Short mmCIF file of C-alpha atoms in Angstrom, two decimals:
data_model
loop_
_atom_site.label_atom_id
_atom_site.label_comp_id
_atom_site.label_asym_id
_atom_site.label_seq_id
_atom_site.Cartn_x
_atom_site.Cartn_y
_atom_site.Cartn_z
CA MET A 129 165.45 185.79 60.19
CA VAL A 130 164.01 182.27 60.80
CA VAL A 131 161.28 182.94 58.24
CA ARG A 132 163.86 184.21 55.70
CA ILE A 133 166.46 181.50 56.20
CA THR A 134 164.04 178.54 55.98
CA PRO A 135 163.40 178.54 52.25
CA LEU A 136 167.20 179.13 51.53
CA TRP A 137 167.98 176.24 53.65
CA ASN A 138 165.41 173.95 52.02
CA GLN A 139 166.52 174.89 48.61
CA SER A 140 170.09 174.26 49.48
CA GLU A 141 169.22 170.76 50.90
CA ALA A 142 167.10 169.79 47.96
CA LYS A 143 169.99 170.57 45.69
CA ARG A 144 172.53 168.64 47.90
CA LEU A 145 170.31 165.62 48.21
CA SER A 146 169.55 165.36 44.34
CA GLU A 147 173.30 165.62 43.42
CA LYS A 148 174.24 163.01 40.71
CA LYS A 149 177.26 161.58 42.68
CA ARG A 150 174.86 160.68 45.48
CA VAL A 151 174.60 157.05 45.79
CA ARG A 152 171.99 156.72 48.62
CA ALA A 153 168.18 157.50 48.12
CA ILE A 154 166.72 160.96 49.57
CA GLY A 155 165.79 160.28 53.04
CA ALA A 156 168.55 157.89 53.75
CA GLY A 157 171.32 158.76 56.11
CA HIS A 158 171.73 159.98 59.59
CA PRO A 159 169.47 163.06 60.27
CA TYR A 160 170.96 166.21 61.64
CA HIS A 161 171.55 166.35 65.31
CA LEU A 162 169.91 169.93 65.45
CA LYS A 163 166.60 169.01 63.90
CA THR A 164 164.98 172.61 63.55
CA ILE A 165 166.28 175.64 61.41
CA GLU A 166 165.97 177.63 64.75
CA GLU A 167 168.51 175.40 66.40
CA LYS A 168 170.93 175.49 63.44
CA LEU A 169 170.59 179.35 63.25
CA LEU A 170 171.27 179.69 67.01
CA CYS A 171 174.40 177.43 66.50
CA ILE A 172 176.05 179.82 64.07
CA LEU A 173 175.04 182.82 65.72
CA PHE A 174 176.50 181.51 69.14
CA TRP A 175 179.82 180.60 67.34
CA TYR A 176 180.04 184.23 65.85
CA LYS A 177 179.19 185.79 69.30
CA ILE A 178 181.48 183.51 71.60
CA TYR A 179 183.93 181.95 68.97
CA PRO A 180 184.52 178.77 70.87
CA ALA A 181 186.45 175.98 69.28
CA PHE A 182 184.44 173.50 67.39
CA TRP A 183 185.15 170.75 69.88
CA LEU A 184 183.97 172.99 72.65
CA LEU A 185 180.75 173.82 70.86
CA GLY A 186 180.33 170.30 69.97
CA MET A 187 180.32 169.25 73.47
CA LEU A 188 177.94 171.94 74.49
CA LEU A 189 175.44 170.88 71.69
CA GLY A 190 175.97 167.09 72.02
CA PHE A 191 177.79 166.17 68.79
CA ASP A 192 181.38 165.99 67.31
CA ALA A 193 183.55 168.74 66.10
CA GLY A 194 183.57 167.60 62.50
CA ASN A 195 179.80 167.91 62.31
CA VAL A 196 179.80 171.37 64.06
CA CYS A 197 182.22 172.47 61.37
CA LYS A 198 180.09 171.16 58.53
CA LEU A 199 177.10 172.63 59.74
CA ILE A 200 178.72 176.25 60.16
CA LYS A 201 180.03 175.77 56.65
CA LYS A 202 176.65 175.11 55.38
CA MET A 203 174.91 178.04 57.20
CA ARG A 204 177.64 180.73 56.49
CA PRO A 205 176.22 181.55 52.96
CA PHE A 206 172.82 182.51 54.34
CA ILE A 207 173.45 184.80 57.29
CA GLU A 208 174.10 187.99 55.24
CA LYS A 209 171.06 187.26 52.81
CA VAL A 210 168.52 187.04 55.65
CA ALA A 211 170.11 189.65 57.95
CA ASP A 212 170.97 192.45 55.36
CA PRO A 213 170.55 191.42 51.73
CA GLU A 214 170.96 195.03 50.79
CA LEU A 215 174.54 195.31 52.35
CA GLY A 216 176.46 197.34 49.74
CA LEU A 217 173.62 197.48 47.09
CA TYR A 218 171.70 200.13 48.60
CA PHE A 219 174.62 202.72 48.70
CA LYS A 220 175.54 201.68 45.07
CA ARG A 221 172.02 201.88 43.87
CA VAL A 222 171.40 205.32 45.36
CA VAL A 223 174.75 206.68 44.05
CA LYS A 224 174.09 205.43 40.57
CA ASN A 225 170.68 207.16 40.45
CA ILE A 226 172.44 210.44 41.51
CA GLN A 227 175.07 210.17 39.04
CA LYS A 228 172.74 209.30 36.16
CA GLY A 229 170.53 212.31 37.19
CA ARG A 230 167.47 210.44 37.98
CA LYS A 231 167.46 212.38 41.21
CA ARG A 232 168.02 216.21 41.02
CA ILE A 233 170.53 216.67 43.67
CA SER A 234 173.02 219.57 43.17
CA SER A 235 174.00 220.57 46.92
CA PHE A 236 174.64 218.95 50.12
CA GLU A 237 171.27 220.28 51.46
CA ASP A 238 169.37 218.46 48.61
CA LEU A 239 171.22 215.17 49.28
CA GLU A 240 170.76 215.51 53.14
CA ARG A 241 166.98 215.84 52.44
CA GLU A 242 166.75 212.94 50.05
CA PHE A 243 169.26 210.61 51.51
CA PRO A 244 170.48 211.42 55.00
CA ASP A 245 172.40 208.20 55.23
CA ILE A 246 174.78 209.27 52.39
CA ALA A 247 174.92 213.19 53.02
CA GLU A 248 177.56 212.51 55.59
CA ILE A 249 179.74 209.55 55.44
CA PHE A 250 182.58 208.11 57.57
CA ILE A 251 185.32 205.96 56.30
CA ASP A 252 187.80 203.89 58.55
CA THR A 253 189.82 200.76 58.29
CA THR A 254 189.64 198.00 61.13
CA GLU A 255 192.31 195.65 61.70
CA GLN A 256 192.34 192.20 63.24
CA GLN A 257 195.08 189.79 64.31
CA ARG A 258 195.22 186.40 62.62
CA LEU A 259 197.10 183.24 63.45
CA ARG A 260 200.84 183.23 62.05
CA PRO A 261 200.65 182.14 58.57
CA LYS A 262 202.99 179.98 56.48
CA LYS A 263 206.33 181.29 55.97
CA GLN A 264 205.72 182.22 52.23
CA VAL A 265 203.12 184.80 53.33
CA GLN A 266 204.34 185.82 56.72
CA LYS A 267 205.75 189.15 55.24
CA ARG A 268 202.71 190.06 53.44
CA TYR A 269 200.42 189.84 56.57
CA TYR A 270 202.88 191.38 58.96
CA SER A 271 201.76 194.86 60.18
CA GLY A 272 204.72 197.15 61.20
CA LYS A 273 202.49 199.16 63.27
CA LYS A 274 200.90 196.37 65.20
CA LYS A 275 203.94 194.19 65.36
CA ARG A 276 201.74 191.01 64.38
CA HIS A 277 200.14 189.33 61.54
CA THR A 278 196.94 191.16 60.60
CA ILE A 279 193.83 191.46 58.21
CA LYS A 280 192.43 194.79 57.29
CA THR A 281 189.04 195.74 56.18
CA GLN A 282 187.75 199.20 55.13
CA LEU A 283 184.30 200.38 56.08
CA VAL A 284 181.95 203.19 54.70
CA VAL A 285 179.45 204.06 57.51
CA GLY A 286 176.38 206.42 56.99
CA LYS A 287 175.33 209.26 59.04
CA THR A 288 172.60 207.24 60.87
CA GLY A 289 175.16 204.37 61.65
CA ARG A 290 174.16 202.06 58.83
CA ILE A 291 177.25 200.11 57.30
CA LEU A 292 176.86 200.98 53.65
CA LEU A 293 180.07 199.39 52.14
CA VAL A 294 182.46 196.70 53.26
CA SER A 295 185.73 196.08 51.44
CA LYS A 296 187.51 192.91 50.75
CA PRO A 297 190.08 191.84 53.31
CA TYR A 298 193.63 193.03 52.74
CA ALA A 299 196.90 191.66 54.33
CA GLY A 300 198.19 193.79 57.24
CA LYS A 301 201.11 195.38 55.28
CA HIS A 302 198.72 197.59 53.30
CA HIS A 303 198.29 201.26 54.57
CA ASP A 304 194.75 202.47 55.15
CA TYR A 305 195.01 204.95 52.22
CA ASP A 306 196.35 202.21 49.89
CA ILE A 307 193.29 200.10 50.69
CA PHE A 308 191.32 203.20 49.90
CA GLN A 309 192.77 203.66 46.50
CA ARG A 310 192.57 199.99 45.71
CA GLU A 311 189.03 199.87 46.45
CA ARG A 312 188.42 203.00 44.44
CA THR A 313 186.26 204.38 47.14
CA ALA A 314 186.41 207.92 45.94
CA ALA A 315 184.79 206.89 42.68
CA THR A 316 181.73 205.52 44.66
CA ILE A 317 181.12 208.75 46.70
CA PRO A 318 178.54 211.46 45.47
CA LYS A 319 180.33 214.82 45.04
CA GLN A 320 177.75 216.49 47.22
CA SER A 321 178.70 214.31 50.21
CA HIS A 322 180.82 215.23 53.17
CA ALA A 323 183.23 212.49 53.92
CA TYR A 324 185.08 212.15 57.36
CA LEU A 325 188.40 210.40 57.60
CA ASP A 326 191.25 209.98 60.16
CA ARG A 327 194.83 210.69 59.95
CA GLY A 328 195.58 207.72 57.82
CA PHE A 329 194.03 209.30 54.50
CA GLN A 330 196.26 212.62 54.50
CA GLY A 331 196.77 212.42 50.78
CA VAL A 332 193.01 212.23 49.84
CA LYS A 333 192.55 216.03 49.48
CA LYS A 334 195.44 216.26 46.95
CA ASP A 335 194.57 213.24 44.89
CA PHE A 336 190.71 213.77 44.79
CA PRO A 337 190.16 217.56 45.04
CA ASP A 338 186.61 217.44 43.46
CA LEU A 339 185.10 215.82 46.80
CA HIS A 340 184.43 217.33 50.17
CA TRP A 341 187.06 215.65 52.59
CA PHE A 342 187.44 216.41 56.20
CA THR A 343 190.70 215.04 57.88
CA PRO A 344 192.43 216.08 60.91
CA ASN A 345 195.16 218.56 61.02
CA LYS A 346 198.51 216.74 61.55
CA CYS A 347 202.08 217.83 62.94
CA ASN A 348 205.12 217.23 60.70
CA ARG A 349 208.74 218.22 60.86
CA TRP A 350 208.02 221.51 59.49
CA LYS A 351 205.07 222.33 61.72
CA ARG A 352 205.50 220.96 65.38
CA ILE A 353 202.60 222.65 67.00
CA LEU A 354 199.03 223.04 65.93
CA THR A 355 197.26 226.21 66.22
CA ARG A 356 194.32 226.52 68.55
CA SER A 357 191.87 226.69 65.87
CA GLU A 358 193.31 223.44 64.30
CA LYS A 359 193.13 221.77 67.68
CA ILE A 360 189.25 222.94 67.88
CA PHE A 361 188.69 221.58 64.36
CA ASN A 362 190.27 218.30 65.31
CA THR A 363 188.14 218.01 68.49
CA LYS A 364 184.91 218.73 66.36
CA LEU A 365 186.02 216.20 63.57
CA ALA A 366 186.59 213.41 66.33
CA LYS A 367 183.23 214.05 67.78
CA LYS A 368 181.74 213.51 64.39
CA ARG A 369 183.93 210.63 63.42
CA ILE A 370 183.13 208.60 66.88
CA LYS A 371 180.11 207.29 64.99
CA VAL A 372 182.16 205.03 62.89
CA GLU A 373 184.30 203.97 65.93
CA HIS A 374 181.04 202.90 67.72
CA ILE A 375 180.12 200.74 64.59
CA ILE A 376 183.69 199.16 64.75
CA SER A 377 183.10 198.59 68.37
CA ARG A 378 179.70 196.73 67.73
CA LEU A 379 181.40 194.49 65.23
CA LYS A 380 184.20 193.65 67.60
CA LYS A 381 181.60 192.64 70.22
CA TYR A 382 181.30 189.37 68.19
CA ALA A 383 184.48 187.41 69.29
CA ILE A 384 185.08 186.09 65.87
CA LEU A 385 186.13 189.63 65.01
CA GLY A 386 187.29 190.86 68.25
CA SER A 387 189.84 188.11 69.07
CA VAL A 388 192.58 186.31 67.06
CA PHE A 389 191.07 184.91 63.70
CA ARG A 390 191.60 181.10 63.77
CA ASN A 391 189.74 179.96 60.63
CA ARG A 392 190.83 179.80 57.12
CA ILE A 393 191.40 183.35 55.58
CA THR A 394 189.10 182.30 52.60
CA TYR A 395 186.15 182.36 54.95
CA TYR A 396 187.12 185.81 56.33
CA ARG A 397 185.40 187.92 53.89
CA THR A 398 181.96 186.17 54.31
CA ASP A 399 182.31 185.97 58.14
CA PHE A 400 182.99 189.79 58.16
CA ARG A 401 180.18 190.64 56.02
CA ASN A 402 177.77 188.33 57.86
CA ILE A 403 178.64 190.20 61.05
CA ALA A 404 178.16 193.67 59.23
CA ALA A 405 174.75 192.36 58.14
CA LEU A 406 173.81 191.37 61.60
CA THR A 407 174.95 194.70 62.98
CA ASN A 408 172.76 196.62 60.61
CA PHE A 409 169.94 194.09 61.44
CA ARG A 410 170.30 194.76 65.14
CA LEU A 411 170.23 198.57 64.53
CA SER A 412 166.97 198.13 62.82
CA PHE A 413 168.11 199.18 59.23
CA VAL A 414 166.75 196.02 57.82
CA THR A 415 162.93 195.36 57.81
#
């Protein structure tokens, strides 16, 4: 990661130092407290993992909270580019090639042989608590299920555990299936794929009958008890879907996603994608 991030950092610094509004000559001004790129990278990775307050991180590193905030703001745009620059692009590129006929794939078996990542995909939505927002947007972010203000993000995970797609963040009032429809996720899935979802996506088979969906059987007011075969199917589906639950668990190992999000919502998408890219990097899907 250090090898990849160094030219990006140097390019960013050269652009910053050569801005027209800059009064002082290049080379003037106080140098960074963390002098090497390794130290700067460690700073933001430590912040993502532990998620301390800026004043505490500054106290540990020996400089003030304001400069910690500025450094993390500068490092944020680089993490996804160096950890997994293909996040989202790989899946879209493969699907585009299949849809345009560049790859002759007519069945699930063909897809599994050519692209095992995409043959079986798992879709789920993760939810994180945020600080109580301003009164104007409190209702929008309030989740009736969680009884708190939350942010939701949809994930598409491949058979091998690779994160293929990350949606933009949505306010907590949105239902999982509403996010699925807003993201037009069904349009991005090859017809040969098998997609596994949870109970929050019950309407998907009716709305998109051309695709292969697997959702658990659910009781309702007309059908109070599941049959034995339906229970067995639900158990097998849960064993398949555990893969996406494990990936969400890996994401939440980073305290910035596993605890209450305290920063500006405008940074949430970048931070979430950075953690997803780091997760793919840790799982060796990035070379």
